[in-house]
Structures are given as C-alpha cells and as structure tokens.
CSV table of C-alpha atoms in Angstrom, one decimal:
chain,number,residue,atom,x,y,z
A,27,MET,CA,-0.1,-0.2,-0.1
A,28,LYS,CA,1.4,3.2,-0.9
A,29,TYR,CA,0.8,6.5,1.6
A,30,GLY,CA,0.9,9.7,0.6
A,31,LEU,CA,0.6,12.6,3.2
A,32,ILE,CA,-0.9,16.4,2.1
A,33,SER,CA,-0.1,19.3,4.5
A,34,VAL,CA,-0.7,22.7,2.4
A,35,PHE,CA,-1.4,26.2,3.5
A,36,ASP,CA,-2.2,27.2,-0.2
A,37,LYS,CA,-4.9,24.5,-1.1
A,38,THR,CA,-4.8,25.6,-5.0
A,39,GLY,CA,-5.6,22.1,-6.9
A,40,ILE,CA,-5.2,19.8,-3.8
A,41,VAL,CA,-8.9,18.2,-3.9
A,42,SER,CA,-8.2,17.5,-7.3
A,43,LEU,CA,-4.7,16.1,-7.0
A,44,ALA,CA,-6.3,14.0,-3.9
A,45,GLU,CA,-8.9,12.5,-6.0
A,46,SER,CA,-6.1,11.5,-8.5
A,47,LEU,CA,-4.0,9.8,-6.1
A,48,ILE,CA,-6.8,8.0,-4.2
A,49,THR,CA,-8.1,6.7,-8.1
A,50,ALA,CA,-4.4,5.8,-8.3
A,51,GLY,CA,-5.1,3.3,-4.9
A,52,TRP,CA,-2.9,5.6,-2.7
A,53,LYS,CA,-4.3,6.5,0.9
A,54,LEU,CA,-3.9,9.8,1.9
A,55,ILE,CA,-2.7,11.0,5.6
A,56,SER,CA,-3.6,14.7,6.6
A,57,THR,CA,-3.1,17.3,9.0
A,58,GLY,CA,-5.3,20.1,10.8
A,59,GLY,CA,-6.7,22.2,8.0
A,60,THR,CA,-5.9,20.4,5.2
A,61,TYR,CA,-7.4,17.4,6.6
A,62,GLN,CA,-10.7,19.1,7.1
A,63,HIS,CA,-10.7,20.6,3.5
A,64,LEU,CA,-10.2,17.7,2.3
A,65,VAL,CA,-12.9,15.5,3.9
A,66,GLU,CA,-15.6,18.5,3.2
A,67,HIS,CA,-14.7,17.4,-0.5
A,68,GLY,CA,-15.5,13.9,0.0
A,69,ILE,CA,-12.0,12.7,0.0
A,70,LYS,CA,-11.4,9.6,2.3
A,71,VAL,CA,-8.1,10.7,4.6
A,72,ILE,CA,-6.7,9.6,7.4
A,73,GLU,CA,-5.5,12.0,9.8
A,74,VAL,CA,-2.4,12.2,11.4
A,75,GLU,CA,-2.6,11.6,14.9
A,76,ASP,CA,-4.5,8.0,13.8
A,77,ILE,CA,-1.0,7.2,12.6
A,78,THR,CA,1.0,8.9,15.5
A,79,HIS,CA,-1.2,7.8,18.4
A,80,PHE,CA,-0.5,11.3,19.6
A,81,PRO,CA,-3.1,14.8,19.3
A,82,GLU,CA,-2.1,17.8,17.6
A,83,CYS,CA,-0.8,20.1,20.4
A,84,LEU,CA,0.6,23.5,21.5
A,85,ASP,CA,-2.2,25.0,19.3
A,86,GLY,CA,-1.2,23.2,16.3
A,87,ARG,CA,2.6,24.1,16.6
A,88,VAL,CA,3.1,20.1,16.6
A,89,LYS,CA,1.3,17.7,14.2
A,90,THR,CA,4.1,15.9,12.1
A,91,LEU,CA,7.2,16.1,14.3
A,92,HIS,CA,7.1,12.7,15.2
A,93,PRO,CA,8.8,8.9,14.1
A,94,TYR,CA,5.7,7.4,12.6
A,95,ILE,CA,5.9,10.5,10.0
A,96,HIS,CA,9.4,10.7,9.8
A,97,GLY,CA,10.7,7.3,10.0
A,98,GLY,CA,8.2,6.6,7.5
A,99,ILE,CA,9.4,9.1,5.2
A,100,LEU,CA,13.1,8.7,5.8
A,101,ALA,CA,13.3,4.9,5.6
A,102,LYS,CA,15.5,3.4,2.8
A,103,ARG,CA,13.1,1.2,1.4
A,104,ASP,CA,16.3,-0.9,-0.2
A,105,GLU,CA,17.9,-1.5,3.4
A,106,PHE,CA,16.6,-4.5,5.2
A,107,SER,CA,17.3,-2.8,8.9
A,108,HIS,CA,15.1,0.0,7.8
A,109,ARG,CA,12.2,-2.0,6.4
A,110,GLN,CA,12.6,-4.1,9.6
A,111,PHE,CA,12.3,-1.5,11.7
A,112,LEU,CA,9.1,0.0,10.1
A,113,GLU,CA,7.4,-3.6,10.6
A,114,LYS,CA,8.7,-3.5,14.0
A,115,TYR,CA,6.9,-0.5,15.0
A,116,ASN,CA,3.9,-0.7,12.3
A,117,ILE,CA,4.8,2.5,10.6
A,118,PRO,CA,3.5,3.0,7.2
A,119,SER,CA,6.1,4.0,4.7
A,120,ILE,CA,5.4,7.3,3.2
A,121,ASP,CA,6.2,7.6,-0.6
A,122,LEU,CA,5.0,11.2,-1.1
A,123,ILE,CA,4.8,14.6,0.4
A,124,VAL,CA,2.8,17.2,-0.7
A,125,ASN,CA,3.4,20.4,1.4
A,126,ASN,CA,3.7,24.1,1.3
A,127,LEU,CA,4.1,26.1,3.7
A,128,TYR,CA,2.5,28.7,6.4
A,129,PRO,CA,2.7,32.4,4.7
A,130,PHE,CA,5.5,33.8,6.2
A,131,GLU,CA,6.5,36.3,3.2
A,132,GLN,CA,3.0,37.1,2.9
A,133,THR,CA,2.6,38.0,6.2
A,134,LEU,CA,5.7,39.8,6.6
A,135,GLN,CA,4.5,42.0,3.2
A,136,GLN,CA,0.8,42.7,4.8
A,137,HIS,CA,1.6,43.1,9.1
A,138,PRO,CA,5.4,44.2,8.5
A,139,GLU,CA,5.0,45.9,12.3
A,140,ASP,CA,3.2,42.7,13.9
A,141,HIS,CA,5.8,41.0,15.4
A,142,ASP,CA,3.7,38.0,17.2
A,143,GLN,CA,2.1,37.3,13.9
A,144,ILE,CA,5.0,37.1,11.8
A,145,ILE,CA,6.6,34.6,14.4
A,146,GLU,CA,3.4,32.5,14.3
A,147,ASN,CA,3.9,32.5,10.2
A,148,ILE,CA,7.2,30.9,10.9
A,149,ASP,CA,6.4,26.6,9.8
A,150,ILE,CA,8.9,24.3,11.6
A,151,GLY,CA,7.0,20.9,10.7
A,152,GLY,CA,6.7,21.7,7.0
A,153,PRO,CA,10.3,22.2,6.4
A,154,SER,CA,11.5,19.3,8.4
A,155,MET,CA,9.0,17.1,6.2
A,156,ILE,CA,10.0,18.6,3.0
A,157,ARG,CA,13.7,18.5,3.7
A,158,ALA,CA,13.6,15.0,4.4
A,159,ALA,CA,11.5,13.4,1.6
A,160,ALA,CA,14.0,15.9,-0.5
A,161,LYS,CA,16.6,14.1,1.0
A,162,ASN,CA,15.2,10.9,0.1
A,163,TYR,CA,14.3,11.2,-3.3
A,164,LYS,CA,15.5,7.6,-4.4
A,165,HIS,CA,12.1,6.8,-2.5
A,166,VAL,CA,9.9,9.2,-2.0
A,167,ALA,CA,8.3,12.2,-4.2
A,168,ILE,CA,7.9,15.5,-3.0
A,169,LEU,CA,5.9,18.3,-4.1
A,170,THR,CA,5.7,21.5,-2.7
A,171,ASP,CA,4.4,23.9,-6.3
A,172,PRO,CA,1.0,23.3,-7.0
A,173,ASN,CA,2.0,23.9,-10.6
A,174,ASP,CA,3.7,20.0,-10.6
A,175,TYR,CA,0.1,18.5,-9.5
A,176,ASP,CA,-0.5,18.2,-13.4
A,177,GLU,CA,2.5,16.5,-13.9
A,178,LEU,CA,1.7,14.2,-11.1
A,179,LYS,CA,-1.7,13.4,-12.0
A,180,SER,CA,-0.7,12.8,-15.7
A,181,ILE,CA,2.2,10.1,-14.1
A,182,LEU,CA,-0.2,8.6,-11.9
A,183,SER,CA,-3.2,8.3,-14.8
A,184,LYS,CA,-0.7,6.0,-17.1
A,185,ASN,CA,-0.1,3.6,-13.8
A,186,GLU,CA,3.3,4.4,-14.2
A,187,THR,CA,5.7,4.8,-11.0
A,188,ILE,CA,7.5,8.2,-10.6
A,189,PRO,CA,11.0,8.6,-12.5
A,190,ILE,CA,14.0,8.9,-10.3
A,191,GLU,CA,14.6,11.9,-12.8
A,192,LYS,CA,11.6,13.8,-11.9
A,193,ARG,CA,12.1,12.7,-8.5
A,194,MET,CA,15.0,14.6,-7.8
A,195,ALA,CA,14.0,17.4,-9.7
A,196,TRP,CA,11.0,18.0,-7.6
A,197,ALA,CA,13.9,17.2,-4.2
A,198,THR,CA,15.9,20.5,-6.2
A,199,LYS,CA,13.2,22.5,-6.2
A,200,ALA,CA,11.8,21.7,-2.6
A,201,PHE,CA,15.5,22.7,-0.7
A,202,SER,CA,15.3,25.8,-3.1
A,203,TYR,CA,12.0,26.3,-1.4
A,204,THR,CA,12.8,25.9,2.2
A,205,ALA,CA,16.1,27.5,1.7
A,206,TYR,CA,14.3,30.7,0.2
A,207,TYR,CA,11.9,30.5,3.1
A,208,ASP,CA,14.6,30.4,5.8
A,209,THR,CA,16.2,33.1,3.7
A,210,LEU,CA,13.7,35.5,4.5
A,211,ILE,CA,13.2,34.4,8.3
A,212,ALA,CA,17.0,35.2,8.6
A,213,SER,CA,16.9,38.5,6.7
A,214,TYR,CA,13.8,39.6,9.0
A,215,PHE,CA,15.6,38.7,12.4
A,216,ASN,CA,19.0,40.3,11.1
A,217,LYS,CA,17.2,43.5,10.3
A,218,LYS,CA,15.3,43.3,13.8
A,219,THR,CA,18.8,42.9,15.4
A,220,ASN,CA,21.4,44.3,13.7
A,221,LYS,CA,19.9,47.7,13.1
A,222,GLY,CA,21.7,48.3,9.4
A,223,THR,CA,24.8,46.9,10.4
A,224,PHE,CA,26.5,44.5,8.2
A,225,PRO,CA,25.5,40.8,9.6
A,226,ASP,CA,28.4,38.2,9.9
A,227,LYS,CA,26.5,35.8,7.6
A,228,LEU,CA,25.2,37.9,4.6
A,229,ILE,CA,22.4,35.8,3.4
A,230,LEU,CA,20.2,36.7,0.5
A,231,ALA,CA,16.8,35.6,-1.5
A,232,PHE,CA,15.8,36.4,-4.7
A,233,GLU,CA,12.6,35.3,-7.1
A,234,LYS,CA,12.8,35.0,-10.6
A,235,ILE,CA,10.7,37.2,-12.4
A,236,THR,CA,11.1,36.9,-16.2
A,237,GLU,CA,13.7,35.3,-18.5
A,238,LEU,CA,15.3,38.2,-20.5
A,239,ARG,CA,16.1,37.8,-24.6
A,240,TYR,CA,19.4,38.2,-23.9
A,241,GLY,CA,21.9,39.9,-21.7
A,242,GLU,CA,24.3,43.0,-22.2
A,243,ASN,CA,25.2,41.3,-25.6
A,244,PRO,CA,23.4,39.3,-28.1
A,245,HIS,CA,25.4,36.1,-27.0
A,246,GLN,CA,24.7,36.1,-23.1
A,247,GLN,CA,21.7,34.9,-21.5
A,248,ALA,CA,20.0,36.8,-18.9
A,249,VAL,CA,16.9,36.9,-16.4
A,250,CYS,CA,15.7,39.0,-13.7
A,251,TYR,CA,15.3,38.2,-10.3
A,252,GLN,CA,13.7,40.4,-7.7
A,253,SER,CA,15.6,40.6,-4.4
A,254,LYS,CA,13.6,39.9,-1.2
A,255,PRO,CA,15.7,40.9,1.6
A,256,TYR,CA,15.7,43.9,4.0
A,257,TYR,CA,19.1,44.9,2.5
A,258,LEU,CA,17.9,45.6,-0.6
A,259,ALA,CA,15.3,48.5,-2.1
A,260,LYS,CA,11.9,46.9,-1.7
A,261,HIS,CA,10.2,49.7,-4.1
A,262,GLY,CA,12.1,50.2,-7.5
A,263,LEU,CA,11.9,49.1,-10.9
A,264,LEU,CA,10.3,45.7,-10.7
A,265,GLN,CA,7.1,47.5,-9.0
A,266,ALA,CA,6.8,49.7,-11.9
A,267,GLU,CA,3.5,49.4,-14.1
A,268,GLN,CA,4.3,49.1,-17.5
A,269,LEU,CA,1.7,50.9,-19.7
A,270,GLN,CA,3.2,50.1,-22.9
A,271,GLY,CA,6.1,48.7,-25.0
A,272,LYS,CA,8.6,46.2,-25.6
A,273,GLU,CA,9.5,43.8,-23.0
A,274,LEU,CA,13.0,45.5,-20.9
A,275,SER,CA,16.0,44.1,-22.0
A,276,TYR,CA,19.0,43.7,-19.8
A,277,ASN,CA,20.6,47.2,-20.8
A,278,ASN,CA,17.3,49.1,-20.4
A,279,TYR,CA,17.1,47.7,-17.0
A,280,ILE,CA,20.9,49.1,-16.1
A,281,ASP,CA,20.1,52.5,-17.8
A,282,ALA,CA,16.7,52.8,-16.3
A,283,GLN,CA,18.2,52.2,-12.6
A,284,SER,CA,20.7,54.8,-13.2
A,285,ALA,CA,18.0,57.8,-14.5
A,286,LEU,CA,16.1,56.5,-11.3
A,287,ASN,CA,19.3,57.1,-9.0
A,288,ILE,CA,19.8,60.8,-10.5
A,289,VAL,CA,15.9,62.0,-10.6
A,290,ARG,CA,15.2,60.7,-7.1
A,291,THR,CA,18.2,62.6,-6.0
A,292,PHE,CA,16.0,66.1,-6.6
A,293,GLU,CA,13.0,67.5,-5.2
A,294,GLN,CA,12.2,70.2,-7.9
A,295,PRO,CA,10.3,69.3,-11.1
A,296,THR,CA,13.6,67.5,-13.2
A,297,THR,CA,14.3,65.8,-16.0
A,298,VAL,CA,17.2,62.8,-17.1
A,299,ALA,CA,18.4,61.6,-19.8
A,300,ILE,CA,20.5,58.7,-19.8
A,301,LYS,CA,22.8,57.0,-22.1
A,302,HIS,CA,25.0,54.1,-21.8
A,303,THR,CA,24.2,54.1,-17.7
A,304,ASN,CA,25.7,58.3,-17.8
A,305,PRO,CA,23.6,61.4,-17.9
A,306,CYS,CA,23.8,63.3,-21.0
A,307,GLY,CA,21.4,65.6,-19.9
A,308,VAL,CA,20.1,66.7,-16.5
A,309,ALA,CA,17.7,70.0,-15.6
A,310,THR,CA,15.5,71.5,-13.2
A,311,ALA,CA,13.0,74.1,-13.7
A,312,GLU,CA,9.7,75.5,-12.8
A,313,THR,CA,7.8,72.9,-14.7
A,314,ILE,CA,8.5,69.3,-15.7
A,315,HIS,CA,8.2,70.6,-19.8
A,316,GLU,CA,10.9,73.4,-19.1
A,317,ALA,CA,13.1,70.8,-17.4
A,318,PHE,CA,12.6,68.3,-20.6
A,319,GLU,CA,13.6,71.1,-23.1
A,320,LYS,CA,16.9,72.3,-20.6
A,321,ALA,CA,17.9,68.4,-20.6
A,322,HIS,CA,17.1,68.0,-24.3
A,323,ALA,CA,19.2,71.0,-25.0
A,324,ALA,CA,22.0,70.3,-23.0
A,325,ASP,CA,23.1,67.3,-25.2
A,326,PRO,CA,20.3,66.8,-28.2
A,327,GLN,CA,22.5,64.1,-30.0
A,328,SER,CA,23.3,61.8,-27.1
A,329,ILE,CA,19.6,61.9,-25.9
A,330,PHE,CA,19.0,59.7,-29.1
A,331,GLY,CA,17.8,56.0,-28.0
A,332,GLY,CA,18.4,56.9,-24.4
A,333,ILE,CA,16.1,56.7,-21.3
A,334,ILE,CA,14.1,59.5,-20.0
A,335,ALA,CA,13.3,59.9,-16.2
A,336,PHE,CA,10.6,62.8,-14.8
A,337,ASN,CA,9.9,63.3,-11.2
A,338,ARG,CA,6.6,64.8,-12.2
A,339,ARG,CA,3.5,64.1,-14.2
A,340,VAL,CA,4.0,64.0,-17.8
A,341,ASN,CA,1.5,66.4,-19.6
A,342,LEU,CA,0.7,66.5,-23.5
A,343,GLN,CA,3.3,69.1,-24.7
A,344,THR,CA,5.8,67.0,-23.0
A,345,ALA,CA,5.1,64.3,-24.8
A,346,GLU,CA,4.7,65.9,-27.9
A,347,GLN,CA,8.2,66.7,-27.7
A,348,LEU,CA,9.1,63.2,-26.4
A,349,HIS,CA,7.5,61.8,-29.3
A,350,ALA,CA,9.4,63.5,-31.9
A,351,ILE,CA,13.0,61.8,-30.5
A,352,PHE,CA,13.6,58.1,-30.7
A,353,LEU,CA,13.8,56.5,-26.9
A,354,GLU,CA,14.0,53.5,-25.4
A,355,VAL,CA,12.2,54.1,-22.2
A,356,ILE,CA,10.4,56.8,-20.5
A,357,ILE,CA,9.6,56.7,-16.6
A,358,ALA,CA,7.6,59.1,-14.7
A,359,PRO,CA,5.5,58.9,-11.5
A,360,ASP,CA,2.0,59.7,-13.9
A,361,PHE,CA,1.1,60.8,-17.1
A,362,ASP,CA,-2.3,62.7,-18.3
A,363,GLU,CA,-4.3,60.7,-20.5
A,364,ASP,CA,-3.7,62.6,-23.5
A,365,ALA,CA,-0.2,62.2,-22.9
A,366,LEU,CA,0.1,58.6,-23.2
A,367,GLN,CA,-2.1,58.9,-26.4
A,368,ILE,CA,0.7,60.4,-28.2
A,369,LEU,CA,3.4,58.3,-26.7
A,370,GLN,CA,1.1,55.2,-27.7
A,371,LYS,CA,2.1,55.8,-31.4
A,372,LYS,CA,5.1,54.2,-30.8
A,373,LYS,CA,4.4,50.9,-30.0
A,374,ASN,CA,7.2,49.5,-29.0
A,375,LEU,CA,8.5,52.7,-26.7
A,376,ARG,CA,8.3,51.4,-22.7
A,377,VAL,CA,6.5,53.7,-20.5
A,378,LEU,CA,6.8,53.1,-17.0
A,379,LYS,CA,4.4,54.3,-14.1
A,380,MET,CA,6.1,54.4,-10.7
A,381,PRO,CA,6.5,56.8,-7.7
A,382,ILE,CA,9.8,58.1,-7.9
A,383,GLY,CA,9.9,59.6,-4.0
A,384,GLN,CA,13.8,59.1,-2.4
A,385,GLY,CA,14.0,55.6,-2.8
A,386,ASP,CA,14.4,52.9,-0.3
A,387,GLN,CA,17.7,51.2,-0.5
A,388,VAL,CA,19.9,50.7,2.5
A,389,PHE,CA,23.2,48.8,1.1
A,390,GLN,CA,24.5,48.4,-2.4
A,391,LEU,CA,26.0,45.5,-3.6
A,392,ARG,CA,29.1,44.6,-6.0
A,393,GLN,CA,30.0,41.2,-7.0
A,394,ILE,CA,33.8,40.6,-7.5
A,395,GLN,CA,35.0,36.8,-8.4
A,396,GLY,CA,34.4,34.8,-5.2
A,397,GLY,CA,33.0,37.2,-3.6
A,398,LEU,CA,30.5,40.0,-2.8
A,399,LEU,CA,31.0,43.6,-1.7
A,400,ILE,CA,28.6,45.5,0.7
A,401,GLN,CA,28.4,48.9,1.5
A,402,SER,CA,25.7,51.2,2.9
A,403,ALA,CA,24.0,53.1,0.3
A,404,ASP,CA,25.5,56.7,-0.7
A,405,ASN,CA,22.0,58.5,0.1
A,406,LYS,CA,23.8,61.8,1.8
A,407,ILE,CA,23.0,65.1,-0.2
A,408,ILE,CA,25.3,68.2,0.6
A,409,ASN,CA,23.5,71.5,1.4
A,410,GLU,CA,24.5,74.7,1.3
A,411,ASN,CA,25.1,74.6,4.6
A,412,ASN,CA,27.8,71.9,4.5
A,413,LEU,CA,30.0,74.0,1.9
A,414,LYS,CA,33.2,75.8,2.8
A,415,VAL,CA,34.6,78.5,0.6
A,416,MET,CA,38.4,78.2,-0.2
A,417,THR,CA,39.5,81.1,-2.1
A,418,ASN,CA,39.5,84.8,-1.5
A,419,LEU,CA,36.8,85.0,-4.3
A,420,ALA,CA,33.3,83.8,-3.1
A,421,PRO,CA,30.5,82.2,-5.0
A,422,THR,CA,27.4,84.0,-6.2
A,423,SER,CA,23.8,82.5,-5.0
A,424,ASP,CA,23.4,81.3,-8.2
A,425,GLN,CA,26.7,79.8,-8.4
A,426,VAL,CA,26.5,78.1,-5.6
A,427,GLN,CA,23.0,76.3,-6.7
A,428,ASP,CA,24.6,75.4,-9.5
A,429,LEU,CA,27.5,73.9,-8.1
A,430,LEU,CA,24.9,72.2,-5.7
A,431,PHE,CA,23.1,70.8,-8.8
A,432,ALA,CA,26.4,69.7,-10.4
A,433,TRP,CA,27.6,67.8,-7.5
A,434,LYS,CA,24.2,65.8,-7.4
A,435,VAL,CA,24.5,65.2,-11.1
A,436,VAL,CA,28.5,64.0,-10.9
A,437,LYS,CA,27.9,62.1,-8.2
A,438,HIS,CA,26.2,59.5,-10.5
A,439,VAL,CA,28.7,59.7,-13.6
A,440,HIS,CA,31.5,57.4,-14.1
A,441,SER,CA,34.8,58.0,-13.0
A,442,ASN,CA,36.7,60.1,-13.7
A,443,ALA,CA,33.8,62.3,-14.0
A,444,ILE,CA,33.5,65.8,-14.9
A,445,VAL,CA,29.8,67.7,-14.7
A,446,LEU,CA,29.7,71.3,-16.1
A,447,ALA,CA,26.4,73.1,-15.2
A,448,LYS,CA,24.5,76.7,-15.8
A,449,ASN,CA,21.3,77.4,-14.9
A,450,ASN,CA,20.3,74.6,-13.0
A,451,SER,CA,21.3,72.4,-16.3
A,452,THR,CA,23.8,70.6,-17.6
A,453,VAL,CA,25.9,72.1,-20.0
A,454,ALA,CA,28.2,69.0,-20.7
A,455,VAL,CA,29.1,65.6,-19.2
A,456,GLY,CA,32.8,64.1,-19.1
A,457,PRO,CA,32.6,60.7,-17.9
A,458,GLY,CA,34.9,57.4,-17.5
A,459,GLN,CA,38.2,59.0,-18.2
A,460,VAL,CA,41.4,57.2,-17.2
A,461,SER,CA,42.5,60.9,-16.4
A,462,ARG,CA,40.7,63.4,-15.1
A,463,ILE,CA,42.0,66.6,-17.0
A,464,TRP,CA,40.6,63.9,-20.6
A,465,ALA,CA,37.5,63.8,-18.6
A,466,LEU,CA,37.5,67.9,-18.6
A,467,GLU,CA,38.6,68.6,-22.2
A,468,ASN,CA,35.8,66.2,-23.4
A,469,ALA,CA,33.5,67.9,-21.9
A,470,ILE,CA,34.4,71.2,-23.1
A,471,ARG,CA,34.7,69.9,-26.5
A,472,GLN,CA,31.5,68.7,-26.8
A,473,THR,CA,29.5,72.0,-26.8
A,474,LYS,CA,30.0,75.4,-27.9
A,475,PRO,CA,32.2,77.6,-26.2
A,476,GLU,CA,29.7,80.3,-24.6
A,477,HIS,CA,27.8,77.5,-23.0
A,478,VAL,CA,31.0,77.1,-21.1
A,479,LYS,CA,31.6,80.5,-20.0
A,480,GLY,CA,30.2,81.2,-17.1
A,481,ALA,CA,29.4,77.4,-16.0
A,482,VAL,CA,30.3,75.8,-13.0
A,483,LEU,CA,32.5,72.6,-12.7
A,484,ALA,CA,31.8,69.2,-10.3
A,485,SER,CA,34.4,67.0,-10.3
A,486,ASP,CA,34.1,63.5,-8.4
A,487,ALA,CA,37.5,63.7,-6.7
A,488,PHE,CA,40.4,66.2,-6.0
A,489,PHE,CA,42.7,67.5,-8.6
A,490,PRO,CA,46.1,66.5,-7.8
A,491,PHE,CA,47.6,68.9,-10.3
A,492,ALA,CA,46.8,72.8,-11.6
A,493,ASP,CA,46.0,71.7,-15.2
A,494,CYS,CA,42.3,70.9,-14.5
A,495,VAL,CA,42.0,74.1,-12.7
A,496,GLU,CA,43.9,76.3,-15.3
A,497,VAL,CA,41.9,74.7,-18.6
A,498,ALA,CA,38.6,75.3,-16.6
A,499,ALA,CA,39.8,79.1,-15.9
A,500,LYS,CA,41.0,79.7,-19.4
A,501,ALA,CA,37.4,78.0,-20.8
A,502,GLY,CA,35.3,80.8,-18.7
A,503,ILE,CA,34.1,78.4,-16.0
A,504,LYS,CA,33.7,80.2,-13.2
A,505,ALA,CA,33.6,78.3,-10.2
A,506,ILE,CA,34.7,74.6,-9.0
C-alpha cells in the first residue's frame, strides 16, 4: 500500500490531486486545516494523529514532528534494517509528501509591524518534512509547487511509477523552496537585531521574475530576479507598471536604474536623460516641460536612443516633444491621458509608471569573482550649509545653486567624472576617463564655447595638479 501525506497552506488544486491519488490506489494522510478541507470535499483521508497515536498540540505547533511520520519518510526502502524497523513498529512507508508552508512572506508584507503574527507564521514541521522527503528522493516524491500537480496526475493516470529523475528534480525545487523561506526569516531577524549594520553571515534571497531575451550582448543569457531580503530596496523598477512597449532588456534595466538614481536626488521638477548609464542631460525648472527642454538642449545628439526619467507627471506638451525623439524607455510617476495617447503611437516605446520618491535602498552590493562587496547606500545630499569657500573670491548665490546641482549629478557619473552646469542644467558631462584632465577636455569639447562660459564645474575627486583648474579658467568656468 502506498501512503501520501498532504499538508498545505495554499490549497490550490489540492482536491483534484487528492482525487487522482485515491483513484490510483493511494491512501492519504493529512493534518489540521488540510484534513478538514479534504473531508469537506468528500476525500477519504487518514488524520495524522491516527498514525502517530498522539494529538496535535500547542495550538497546532506540533503535528507531524514524530517518528511515525519521519520514520516513514526517511526509511531507505532498499535497506533491510530500515524495512525491519518500520515493520516492527507498524510505521507506514510514506512515498509522497505534498506540502507548502505557512505564508511567512505574505504576513511580512501585509503586517510588517506585527512581530507576534510574523513569528506565528514561521513553519516548523513543514520544512522538516520537505527536507526529509527531498533527502530521501530515491524513494520519496516531494511536491511543494501546485504547478507540478498536473504532471504527477499525468503519471498516475498512466499507472506509472514516478521516475527517479523527476523525484530528483522535485527535490531540487524543494530544497530551494525551504532555503528561500529560511532566508526570508533570517533576513527579518537580521533587520530586527542588527539595525542596519552588516551581519556576520549575509544571506540573500531572490525570486525569478522573467527571462530576458539576452544580456548585455546578444550571445549572453540573462534573467531578472527580484530581491527579497531587507538589505536591498523594496520599491523600484520591478514594481513599476509598464503601460506600453516591448519587454525591458538587460541594458534597459541598467540604464533605467541609473536614471532613477539621479532623478530621485532632486525635489524640484527634474528631467534626466541617460545613455549607457551616464547622464547626457539633466535639468531642473519651474515646470517639468521646461526641465525637459533644458535637459534636451544640453545634449540633443546623445539623447537619441536614450532613457528619460521625470519626477513629475508628464503632460501633453512634453509628450509631443518626446514623441519626436527615438527613445527606449520613459519613466514618470504618472501621465496625462492625452499624453499617453501621443506616446502610444510608438508601440515599442516602453513607458513605465512608478512612484519616484527618494527610494529606500539601505545597502549596495557589487559582485567580485568569488565574493561580494557591500556598502551602505550613498544617500547623503550636500546642502548649502555644508559648503566651505576655499578661495578669496566667493561664489554668487546662483553659482552656489549651480554647484550643488552639478555635485548631485556628478555623483552618478562614472569616474573620472566631470560635470559642467549652468542655470540648473547640465552643459556637458565628461564621464569615464582614466585621466581627469581628459574628462574635463572632453566635456568642454562636446558643447559650444559660449555655453561653457559662466558655467560651474563639479568633479567626483580632487585635482592632483593645477592643469584642470587652469583649463577650466581658460574656458570661462567660474567656480569649482
């Protein structure tokens, strides 16, 4: 006689699966709410305590943690001493476990401040059964995903034994399932106890969201995972509502994140244009349309094929100008209906609606071969009170505002990084040069001399020599 034990919180498809098992000649064992659910649907099922001869106790905290259950799961069917032990104590051989766990993640999302409720939704018996069955996959099948029920039903309908390759595949999924579950619990406790510091053991969990067509280059495979632990941001691109356009590519995600990082730095109406992760135009103004016009004017050539982010609602006037340019992605907190109608004329254009805000990233991660670097997020913003004038000539109030603007932008430019700005708009950006003087010279060359005159300069590091200061002065730059 084959026994299967069913104990699930998510009861999707469980009645149909149980019916198929009964038809195939299995006897079913079940617990608590699952037992009641199956009985109510006319399924003949054995209660766990009829096997263990011990009642569920401690408000259901202990149900299956018993040798009569785990012995039946873990026994090696091809080991004589194991079979002999089961026979001696009349322990049923359990060949199938169907289990999914208490909704710890959902409880965490819905009741993040209710510590007691979160604790009660930490499953104990379930992970133990799952791991036991997965360990003994040579003899036991373990199902943790309702999406696999149909495959098992198909096998049962053909009166076939479950292939060992399939049992191993389900065991692999089961171990990943419990590891992910435990990681969420560990992350929650790390957040409660470490209070933003770095734990001795960093445990991360990610859930696959989608497969991408390819990676940074066409020959590379790529997928997108959503981060689950509290070390990473909870609100970001993956929560955005895509209103139209093709699926986002690997490079779209990278560039869009760069745009978000910058636009979130500003409180005034701001437009950010990104190309290859670097800003090619950034501007603030009284209105979002004016900010867009200034950002576009800063580099009307590089914006082609770029990504645009706004921190205000996009109106019709702005959408009409956006429509005239080839763009990959547009991000904004909202869009007027008539603005969307204009943008929809370009079917492939990706339009994302999401709250911009200040973001909630706590830590930043960077992979190195064989390891991971982690640092606190760079959330500090310099204001006028932090500035110290180091020259005899003091900057004007307008120049101070431009300097602060430029410093917000240069923070997000690849080093060596130079940003020239005037009237709360970038004039030119010099990113990613191995020499700082080259970065400055490139920035000056990419725009007209009259645009550089009167501008201010921001650098992401100090000048080791006088050459940058001298070149800046010669070009008419007024403050650094």
